[in-house]
């Protein structure tokens, strides 16, 4: 903080402003919640027919400042705006107004996005353990903030918002690089620019997955004194991810299945939302449950990289899941015998090889993209730190 700026208790520039509205069981109440880690307000499901144990709700104004009593210590703090005006919060979310003659609420909004602010607020929380720590308005009022003159607050605000917009633009560009790569792979695998007849003339063939894949099973007994490296599959075609090791003593499973690099794999439970993947080299020798069928591709006809690209569109997930067992999405397992009946148009191997080459280049770029994302995530906190030290 600049030595020239006074440090003041928030209670000297912010006041409690709660509009209590008694609940009428004949009305519906559009509800709002507060995301942790400074991510703002969000719309929740409306409450109707008096389906709540609360006696009243708090009505939001566009200029309110909102704190979650349960999770304010982890950044569940936010500014309201016109989008949320007139909607409702539970009594777990006290609302405040700033003294606009002394404090620009947007200046406070950026201050409240700093982990140091959350820690200061959390130091006055009551209760045992994180999930039971609660805050009252007095805890909020006791927080100390730097308070430069209004003109300086607005200058700092303009600079923060300029730099934050650049960081967000860079973040979107970084994220879009992989999204664009996935779209390219999907487009190459489906060639929507060609009719079925044109594809067949160019050597594409009709095939069922059962003609191209062979189920692979490498079962291992689960031993009490052993630990088994484990992975899962992200939905929406986002690949594999490492999970905590399975401890033999704590596992109810009696048998696991060892994966090997190059296998095609999917989640029976979440195939309906794109949980398909390729076992990359880093997961060779890892273990999964029988909820994850694995297959060897007949690479004289189909490359696993093509299959992954083919399975990127949500229309394909739905087509495969249609008619599979289970009632409702959450229980709709896609069994291997059903999956293997799926029919597709298979391009020539030279076209599949092009898809493989591009996918391999994209996979090699993922670590760089992830490192760039981490660097960008660190930039905004650094900007805020400088801003509120008077160095921006």
Short mmCIF file of C-alpha atoms in Angstrom, two decimals:
data_model
loop_
_atom_site.label_atom_id
_atom_site.label_comp_id
_atom_site.label_asym_id
_atom_site.label_seq_id
_atom_site.Cartn_x
_atom_site.Cartn_y
_atom_site.Cartn_z
CA UNK A 1 0.00 0.00 0.00
CA UNK A 2 1.25 3.52 -0.77
CA UNK A 3 2.49 5.25 2.38
CA UNK A 4 0.34 8.23 1.42
CA UNK A 5 -2.89 6.22 1.58
CA UNK A 6 -4.68 5.78 4.89
CA UNK A 7 -5.72 2.32 5.99
CA UNK A 8 -9.31 2.29 7.20
CA UNK A 9 -11.73 -0.25 8.60
CA UNK A 10 -14.29 -1.23 5.99
CA UNK A 11 -17.07 -0.36 8.43
CA UNK A 12 -16.19 3.34 8.09
CA UNK A 13 -17.06 3.35 4.38
CA UNK A 14 -19.57 0.47 4.06
CA UNK A 15 -22.94 0.00 5.77
CA UNK A 16 -25.31 -2.94 6.11
CA UNK A 17 -28.30 -2.62 3.76
CA UNK A 18 -30.63 -5.60 4.02
CA UNK A 19 -34.11 -5.61 2.47
CA UNK A 20 -35.98 -8.46 4.14
CA UNK A 21 -38.91 -9.85 2.17
CA UNK A 22 -41.31 -12.23 4.00
CA UNK A 23 -41.90 -15.40 2.02
CA UNK A 24 -45.24 -15.76 0.30
CA UNK A 25 -45.91 -19.41 -0.59
CA UNK A 26 -47.95 -18.33 -3.62
CA UNK A 27 -44.96 -16.62 -5.25
CA UNK A 28 -41.80 -17.80 -7.01
CA UNK A 29 -38.47 -16.25 -6.01
CA UNK A 30 -35.59 -16.07 -8.51
CA UNK A 31 -32.56 -16.91 -6.37
CA UNK A 32 -28.92 -15.87 -6.57
CA UNK A 33 -25.76 -17.41 -5.13
CA UNK A 34 -22.14 -16.27 -4.78
CA UNK A 35 -19.26 -18.23 -6.29
CA UNK A 36 -16.08 -18.65 -4.27
CA UNK A 37 -12.63 -17.32 -5.28
CA UNK A 38 -13.94 -13.96 -6.47
CA UNK A 39 -15.95 -15.36 -9.39
CA UNK A 40 -19.10 -13.30 -8.82
CA UNK A 41 -22.83 -13.91 -8.56
CA UNK A 42 -24.78 -16.60 -10.37
CA UNK A 43 -28.43 -17.47 -10.91
CA UNK A 44 -29.79 -20.39 -8.90
CA UNK A 45 -33.00 -22.38 -9.31
CA UNK A 46 -36.06 -20.36 -8.24
CA UNK A 47 -37.82 -21.32 -5.03
CA UNK A 48 -41.56 -21.85 -5.38
CA UNK A 49 -44.53 -22.84 -3.22
CA UNK A 50 -42.77 -21.86 0.00
CA UNK A 51 -40.25 -24.72 -0.42
CA UNK A 52 -37.78 -23.34 2.12
CA UNK A 53 -37.21 -23.31 5.86
CA UNK A 54 -36.39 -19.58 5.81
CA UNK A 55 -38.97 -17.03 6.95
CA UNK A 56 -37.66 -14.33 4.62
CA UNK A 57 -35.28 -13.68 1.76
CA UNK A 58 -33.04 -10.67 1.07
CA UNK A 59 -33.83 -8.68 -2.07
CA UNK A 60 -30.87 -7.52 -4.14
CA UNK A 61 -30.23 -4.02 -5.43
CA UNK A 62 -27.98 -3.28 -8.39
CA UNK A 63 -25.44 -1.48 -6.17
CA UNK A 64 -25.25 -4.06 -3.39
CA UNK A 65 -22.07 -5.69 -2.13
CA UNK A 66 -22.70 -9.32 -1.15
CA UNK A 67 -20.90 -11.61 1.31
CA UNK A 68 -21.49 -15.29 1.93
CA UNK A 69 -21.43 -15.94 5.66
CA UNK A 70 -20.40 -19.54 5.00
CA UNK A 71 -17.76 -19.07 2.30
CA UNK A 72 -16.70 -15.42 2.35
CA UNK A 73 -13.37 -16.56 3.80
CA UNK A 74 -12.64 -18.31 0.47
CA UNK A 75 -13.65 -15.39 -1.72
CA UNK A 76 -17.45 -15.75 -1.92
CA UNK A 77 -17.80 -11.98 -2.16
CA UNK A 78 -19.29 -10.08 -5.08
CA UNK A 79 -20.81 -6.91 -6.47
CA UNK A 80 -24.38 -6.94 -7.71
CA UNK A 81 -25.48 -5.23 -10.94
CA UNK A 82 -28.63 -4.59 -12.99
CA UNK A 83 -28.82 -8.25 -14.05
CA UNK A 84 -29.37 -9.35 -10.45
CA UNK A 85 -31.42 -6.39 -9.17
CA UNK A 86 -34.75 -7.53 -7.72
CA UNK A 87 -33.64 -11.16 -7.31
CA UNK A 88 -33.22 -12.85 -3.96
CA UNK A 89 -30.64 -14.25 -1.59
CA UNK A 90 -31.05 -16.44 1.46
CA UNK A 91 -30.35 -14.80 4.85
CA UNK A 92 -26.90 -16.39 4.70
CA UNK A 93 -25.88 -13.54 2.35
CA UNK A 94 -25.88 -10.10 4.03
CA UNK A 95 -25.80 -7.14 1.65
CA UNK A 96 -23.99 -3.82 1.98
CA UNK A 97 -23.73 -0.39 0.37
CA UNK A 98 -20.58 1.68 0.03
CA UNK A 99 -20.32 5.38 0.86
CA UNK A 100 -19.86 6.59 -2.70
CA UNK A 101 -18.43 9.91 -1.46
CA UNK A 102 -15.45 8.00 -0.05
CA UNK A 103 -15.26 4.57 -1.72
CA UNK A 104 -15.92 3.56 -5.32
CA UNK A 105 -17.65 0.16 -5.05
CA UNK A 106 -15.76 -1.12 -8.08
CA UNK A 107 -12.48 -0.31 -6.34
CA UNK A 108 -13.70 -2.44 -3.43
CA UNK A 109 -14.81 -5.13 -5.91
CA UNK A 110 -11.22 -5.63 -7.07
CA UNK A 111 -9.92 -5.50 -3.50
CA UNK A 112 -12.32 -8.31 -2.59
CA UNK A 113 -10.82 -10.53 -5.29
CA UNK A 114 -7.48 -10.70 -3.46
CA UNK A 115 -6.66 -13.82 -1.42
CA UNK A 116 -5.09 -11.55 1.22
CA UNK A 117 -8.52 -9.96 1.74
CA UNK A 118 -10.13 -13.41 2.10
CA UNK A 119 -7.51 -14.39 4.68
CA UNK A 120 -8.06 -11.20 6.66
CA UNK A 121 -11.82 -11.76 6.61
CA UNK A 122 -11.45 -15.46 7.46
CA UNK A 123 -9.33 -14.65 10.51
CA UNK A 124 -12.50 -13.39 12.17
CA UNK A 125 -14.71 -16.34 11.22
CA UNK A 126 -16.27 -18.42 13.97
CA UNK A 127 -16.68 -22.21 14.06
CA UNK A 128 -14.44 -25.26 13.91
CA UNK A 129 -13.06 -26.44 10.56
CA UNK A 130 -13.35 -24.83 7.13
CA UNK A 131 -16.81 -26.19 6.29
CA UNK A 132 -18.26 -24.73 9.51
CA UNK A 133 -16.53 -21.34 9.53
CA UNK A 134 -19.12 -18.56 9.46
CA UNK A 135 -18.85 -14.79 9.16
CA UNK A 136 -21.07 -11.99 10.39
CA UNK A 137 -21.22 -8.41 9.10
CA UNK A 138 -18.93 -7.20 11.90
CA UNK A 139 -16.16 -9.45 10.51
CA UNK A 140 -16.57 -7.71 7.15
CA UNK A 141 -16.60 -4.25 8.75
CA UNK A 142 -13.37 -4.98 10.62
CA UNK A 143 -11.36 -5.65 7.44
CA UNK A 144 -8.75 -2.98 6.76
CA UNK A 145 -8.44 -1.54 3.25
CA UNK A 146 -6.24 1.12 1.65
CA UNK A 147 -8.28 4.21 0.83
CA UNK A 148 -6.73 6.61 -1.69
CA UNK A 149 -8.74 9.68 -2.79
CA UNK A 150 -11.66 8.98 -5.13
CA UNK A 151 -9.86 10.36 -8.17
CA UNK A 152 -6.93 8.04 -7.48
CA UNK A 153 -9.30 5.10 -6.91
CA UNK A 154 -10.83 5.71 -10.34
CA UNK A 155 -7.42 6.06 -12.01
CA UNK A 156 -6.34 2.74 -10.48
CA UNK A 157 -9.65 1.17 -11.51
CA UNK A 158 -9.22 2.21 -15.11
CA UNK A 159 -5.70 0.78 -15.17
CA UNK A 160 -6.73 -2.52 -13.54
CA UNK A 161 -9.62 -2.95 -15.96
CA UNK A 162 -7.40 -2.18 -18.96
CA UNK A 163 -4.81 -4.78 -17.91
CA UNK A 164 -7.43 -7.33 -16.78
CA UNK A 165 -9.09 -7.11 -20.21
CA UNK A 166 -5.74 -7.88 -21.88
CA UNK A 167 -5.13 -10.84 -19.58
CA UNK A 168 -8.62 -12.19 -20.29
CA UNK A 169 -8.14 -11.79 -24.03
CA UNK A 170 -4.84 -13.69 -23.82
CA UNK A 171 -6.48 -16.39 -21.70
CA UNK A 172 -9.26 -16.86 -24.26
CA UNK A 173 -6.77 -17.01 -27.14
CA UNK A 174 -4.71 -19.59 -25.28
CA UNK A 175 -7.75 -21.73 -24.52
CA UNK A 176 -9.09 -21.39 -28.05
CA UNK A 177 -5.91 -22.86 -29.54
CA UNK A 178 -6.86 -26.35 -28.35
CA UNK A 179 -10.55 -25.82 -29.06
CA UNK A 180 -9.66 -24.87 -32.61
CA UNK A 181 -7.44 -27.95 -32.91
CA UNK A 182 -10.28 -30.21 -31.75
CA UNK A 183 -12.64 -28.65 -34.26
CA UNK A 184 -10.13 -29.22 -37.04
CA UNK A 185 -9.72 -32.90 -36.10
CA UNK A 186 -13.47 -33.39 -35.92
CA UNK A 187 -13.94 -31.71 -39.29
CA UNK A 188 -11.29 -33.92 -40.86
CA UNK A 189 -12.84 -37.07 -39.39
CA UNK A 190 -16.34 -36.26 -40.66
CA UNK A 191 -15.77 -34.22 -43.83
CA UNK A 192 -19.19 -32.59 -43.77
CA UNK A 193 -18.19 -30.85 -47.00
CA UNK A 194 -18.49 -34.18 -48.84
CA UNK A 195 -21.67 -36.12 -49.50
CA UNK A 196 -21.85 -39.79 -48.61
CA UNK A 197 -21.62 -40.66 -52.28
CA UNK A 198 -18.51 -38.52 -52.72
CA UNK A 199 -16.87 -40.14 -49.70
CA UNK A 200 -17.57 -43.63 -51.03
CA UNK A 201 -16.08 -42.66 -54.41
CA UNK A 202 -12.94 -41.48 -52.60
CA UNK A 203 -12.49 -44.79 -50.81
CA UNK A 204 -14.39 -44.28 -47.58
CA UNK A 205 -16.05 -47.47 -46.35
CA UNK A 206 -19.07 -48.29 -44.22
CA UNK A 207 -18.05 -50.23 -41.12
CA UNK A 208 -19.27 -51.17 -37.68
CA UNK A 209 -17.01 -50.71 -34.69
CA UNK A 210 -17.22 -54.45 -34.02
CA UNK A 211 -15.36 -54.96 -37.32
CA UNK A 212 -12.58 -52.60 -36.25
CA UNK A 213 -12.07 -53.13 -32.51
CA UNK A 214 -11.28 -56.06 -30.24
CA UNK A 215 -12.05 -55.76 -26.55
CA UNK A 216 -8.92 -55.90 -24.39
CA UNK A 217 -8.90 -57.21 -20.81
CA UNK A 218 -5.86 -57.56 -18.57
CA UNK A 219 -7.34 -58.33 -15.11
CA UNK A 220 -5.36 -58.03 -11.90
CA UNK A 221 -6.49 -59.09 -8.42
CA UNK A 222 -6.62 -56.28 -5.87
CA UNK A 223 -4.24 -57.02 -3.00
CA UNK A 224 -4.59 -55.38 0.39
CA UNK A 225 -0.89 -54.41 0.55
CA UNK A 226 -0.72 -52.90 -2.95
CA UNK A 227 -1.41 -49.50 -4.49
CA UNK A 228 -2.64 -49.08 -8.06
CA UNK A 229 -2.09 -45.96 -10.24
CA UNK A 230 -5.44 -44.86 -11.59
CA UNK A 231 -6.89 -42.51 -14.21
CA UNK A 232 -10.27 -41.23 -15.28
CA UNK A 233 -11.73 -39.83 -18.49
CA UNK A 234 -13.00 -36.28 -18.78
CA UNK A 235 -16.36 -35.79 -20.41
CA UNK A 236 -16.80 -33.75 -23.61
CA UNK A 237 -13.83 -35.29 -25.40
CA UNK A 238 -11.19 -33.73 -23.14
CA UNK A 239 -9.06 -36.85 -22.65
CA UNK A 240 -7.64 -38.64 -19.63
CA UNK A 241 -6.60 -37.33 -16.22
CA UNK A 242 -4.68 -38.77 -13.28
CA UNK A 243 -6.65 -39.82 -10.21
CA UNK A 244 -5.36 -40.75 -6.75
CA UNK A 245 -3.92 -44.24 -6.51
CA UNK A 246 -6.32 -46.99 -5.53
CA UNK A 247 -5.33 -48.39 -2.15
CA UNK A 248 -5.91 -52.13 -2.07
CA UNK A 249 -6.82 -52.13 1.62
CA UNK A 250 -9.43 -49.41 1.23
CA UNK A 251 -10.91 -50.56 -2.08
CA UNK A 252 -14.10 -52.58 -2.39
CA UNK A 253 -12.96 -53.86 -5.80
CA UNK A 254 -11.59 -57.38 -6.02
CA UNK A 255 -10.28 -56.94 -9.55
CA UNK A 256 -8.87 -54.10 -11.65
CA UNK A 257 -7.79 -53.95 -15.29
CA UNK A 258 -4.38 -52.79 -16.47
CA UNK A 259 -4.25 -50.38 -19.40
CA UNK A 260 -1.53 -50.14 -21.99
CA UNK A 261 -0.54 -47.34 -24.32
CA UNK A 262 -2.38 -47.14 -27.63
CA UNK A 263 -5.67 -48.63 -26.43
CA UNK A 264 -8.99 -46.96 -27.08
CA UNK A 265 -11.02 -46.58 -23.86
CA UNK A 266 -14.31 -45.11 -22.74
CA UNK A 267 -16.47 -44.71 -19.64
CA UNK A 268 -19.62 -46.82 -19.72
CA UNK A 269 -21.32 -44.40 -17.33
CA UNK A 270 -20.41 -41.16 -19.11
CA UNK A 271 -20.16 -42.18 -22.77
CA UNK A 272 -23.39 -40.27 -23.32
CA UNK A 273 -21.47 -37.03 -22.69
CA UNK A 274 -18.27 -37.81 -24.57
CA UNK A 275 -16.06 -39.67 -22.07
CA UNK A 276 -13.92 -41.33 -24.74
CA UNK A 277 -10.13 -41.43 -24.78
CA UNK A 278 -6.84 -42.85 -25.95
CA UNK A 279 -4.40 -44.35 -23.47
CA UNK A 280 -1.33 -42.18 -23.96
CA UNK A 281 2.20 -43.35 -23.06
CA UNK A 282 2.07 -41.63 -19.66
CA UNK A 283 -0.81 -43.91 -18.58
CA UNK A 284 0.77 -47.17 -19.69
CA UNK A 285 0.44 -49.70 -16.84
CA UNK A 286 -2.24 -47.74 -14.96
CA UNK A 287 -5.36 -49.48 -13.67
CA UNK A 288 -9.10 -48.90 -14.12
CA UNK A 289 -12.30 -50.60 -13.01
CA UNK A 290 -14.58 -52.61 -15.30
CA UNK A 291 -16.54 -49.39 -15.91
CA UNK A 292 -13.85 -48.53 -18.49
CA UNK A 293 -13.90 -50.96 -21.44
CA UNK A 294 -10.68 -50.96 -23.48
CA UNK A 295 -10.12 -51.96 -27.10
CA UNK A 296 -7.32 -52.74 -29.52
CA UNK A 297 -7.78 -51.10 -32.91
CA UNK A 298 -7.17 -53.11 -36.07
CA UNK A 299 -4.68 -50.59 -37.41
CA UNK A 300 -4.86 -52.07 -40.89
CA UNK A 301 -8.28 -50.44 -41.01
CA UNK A 302 -8.64 -47.84 -38.24
CA UNK A 303 -6.21 -45.71 -36.23
CA UNK A 304 -7.18 -44.89 -32.64
CA UNK A 305 -6.37 -41.21 -33.25
CA UNK A 306 -9.00 -41.13 -36.00
CA UNK A 307 -11.53 -42.78 -33.71
CA UNK A 308 -10.94 -40.14 -31.01
CA UNK A 309 -11.44 -37.37 -33.60
CA UNK A 310 -14.57 -39.07 -34.94
CA UNK A 311 -16.06 -39.20 -31.43
CA UNK A 312 -15.63 -35.49 -30.65
CA UNK A 313 -19.11 -34.26 -31.78
CA UNK A 314 -21.97 -34.51 -29.25
CA UNK A 315 -24.26 -35.79 -32.01
CA UNK A 316 -22.18 -38.98 -32.13
CA UNK A 317 -22.34 -39.46 -28.34
CA UNK A 318 -26.11 -39.21 -28.44
CA UNK A 319 -26.37 -41.57 -31.40
CA UNK A 320 -24.27 -44.18 -29.61
CA UNK A 321 -26.08 -43.74 -26.28
CA UNK A 322 -29.54 -43.89 -27.84
CA UNK A 323 -31.27 -47.01 -26.61
CA UNK A 324 -28.52 -48.04 -24.19
CA UNK A 325 -29.38 -49.39 -20.75
CA UNK A 326 -30.34 -47.34 -17.73
CA UNK A 327 -33.06 -44.87 -16.84
CA UNK A 328 -32.05 -41.27 -17.29
CA UNK A 329 -28.69 -39.72 -18.16
CA UNK A 330 -27.04 -40.37 -14.80
CA UNK A 331 -27.60 -44.13 -15.09
CA UNK A 332 -27.31 -44.53 -18.85
CA UNK A 333 -24.42 -46.93 -19.17
CA UNK A 334 -23.26 -47.68 -22.70
CA UNK A 335 -22.30 -51.35 -22.75
CA UNK A 336 -19.54 -52.60 -25.10
CA UNK A 337 -21.95 -54.76 -27.12
CA UNK A 338 -24.07 -51.69 -27.78
CA UNK A 339 -21.09 -49.43 -28.51
CA UNK A 340 -19.64 -51.91 -31.02
CA UNK A 341 -22.85 -51.90 -33.09
CA UNK A 342 -22.29 -48.27 -34.05
CA UNK A 343 -21.80 -47.81 -37.80
CA UNK A 344 -19.60 -45.15 -39.34
CA UNK A 345 -17.98 -44.08 -42.58
CA UNK A 346 -14.28 -44.92 -42.40
CA UNK A 347 -11.82 -42.84 -44.46
CA UNK A 348 -8.74 -44.35 -46.15
CA UNK A 349 -5.72 -44.92 -43.92
CA UNK A 350 -3.70 -42.13 -45.52
CA UNK A 351 -6.37 -39.61 -44.46
CA UNK A 352 -6.48 -41.14 -40.96
CA UNK A 353 -2.69 -40.80 -40.79
CA UNK A 354 -2.99 -37.06 -41.49
CA UNK A 355 -5.44 -36.80 -38.58
CA UNK A 356 -3.00 -38.72 -36.37
CA UNK A 357 -0.09 -36.44 -37.30
CA UNK A 358 -2.05 -33.28 -36.52
CA UNK A 359 -3.38 -34.72 -33.26
CA UNK A 360 0.13 -35.68 -32.16
CA UNK A 361 1.33 -32.12 -32.75
CA UNK A 362 -1.60 -30.79 -30.70
CA UNK A 363 -0.89 -33.23 -27.86
CA UNK A 364 2.75 -32.10 -27.76
CA UNK A 365 1.54 -28.49 -27.45
CA UNK A 366 -0.67 -29.22 -24.40
CA UNK A 367 2.10 -28.79 -21.77
CA UNK A 368 3.04 -25.40 -23.25
CA UNK A 369 -0.62 -24.37 -23.31
CA UNK A 370 -1.03 -25.44 -19.68
CA UNK A 371 2.09 -23.53 -18.63
CA UNK A 372 0.84 -20.44 -20.45
CA UNK A 373 -2.51 -20.78 -18.67
CA UNK A 374 -0.74 -20.93 -15.28
CA UNK A 375 1.29 -17.84 -16.12
CA UNK A 376 -1.82 -15.94 -17.19
CA UNK A 377 -3.66 -17.01 -14.03
CA UNK A 378 -0.81 -15.54 -11.97
CA UNK A 379 -0.85 -12.22 -13.81
CA UNK A 380 -4.08 -10.77 -12.43
CA UNK A 381 -3.13 -11.33 -8.76
CA UNK A 382 0.22 -9.69 -9.51
CA UNK A 383 -1.54 -6.73 -11.14
CA UNK A 384 -3.85 -6.32 -8.12
CA UNK A 385 -0.90 -6.57 -5.72
CA UNK A 386 0.88 -3.73 -7.50
CA UNK A 387 -2.32 -1.70 -7.81
CA UNK A 388 -3.07 -1.72 -4.10
CA UNK A 389 0.53 -1.02 -3.17
CA UNK A 390 0.33 2.17 -5.24
CA UNK A 391 2.75 0.85 -7.86
CA UNK A 392 0.42 0.77 -10.87
#
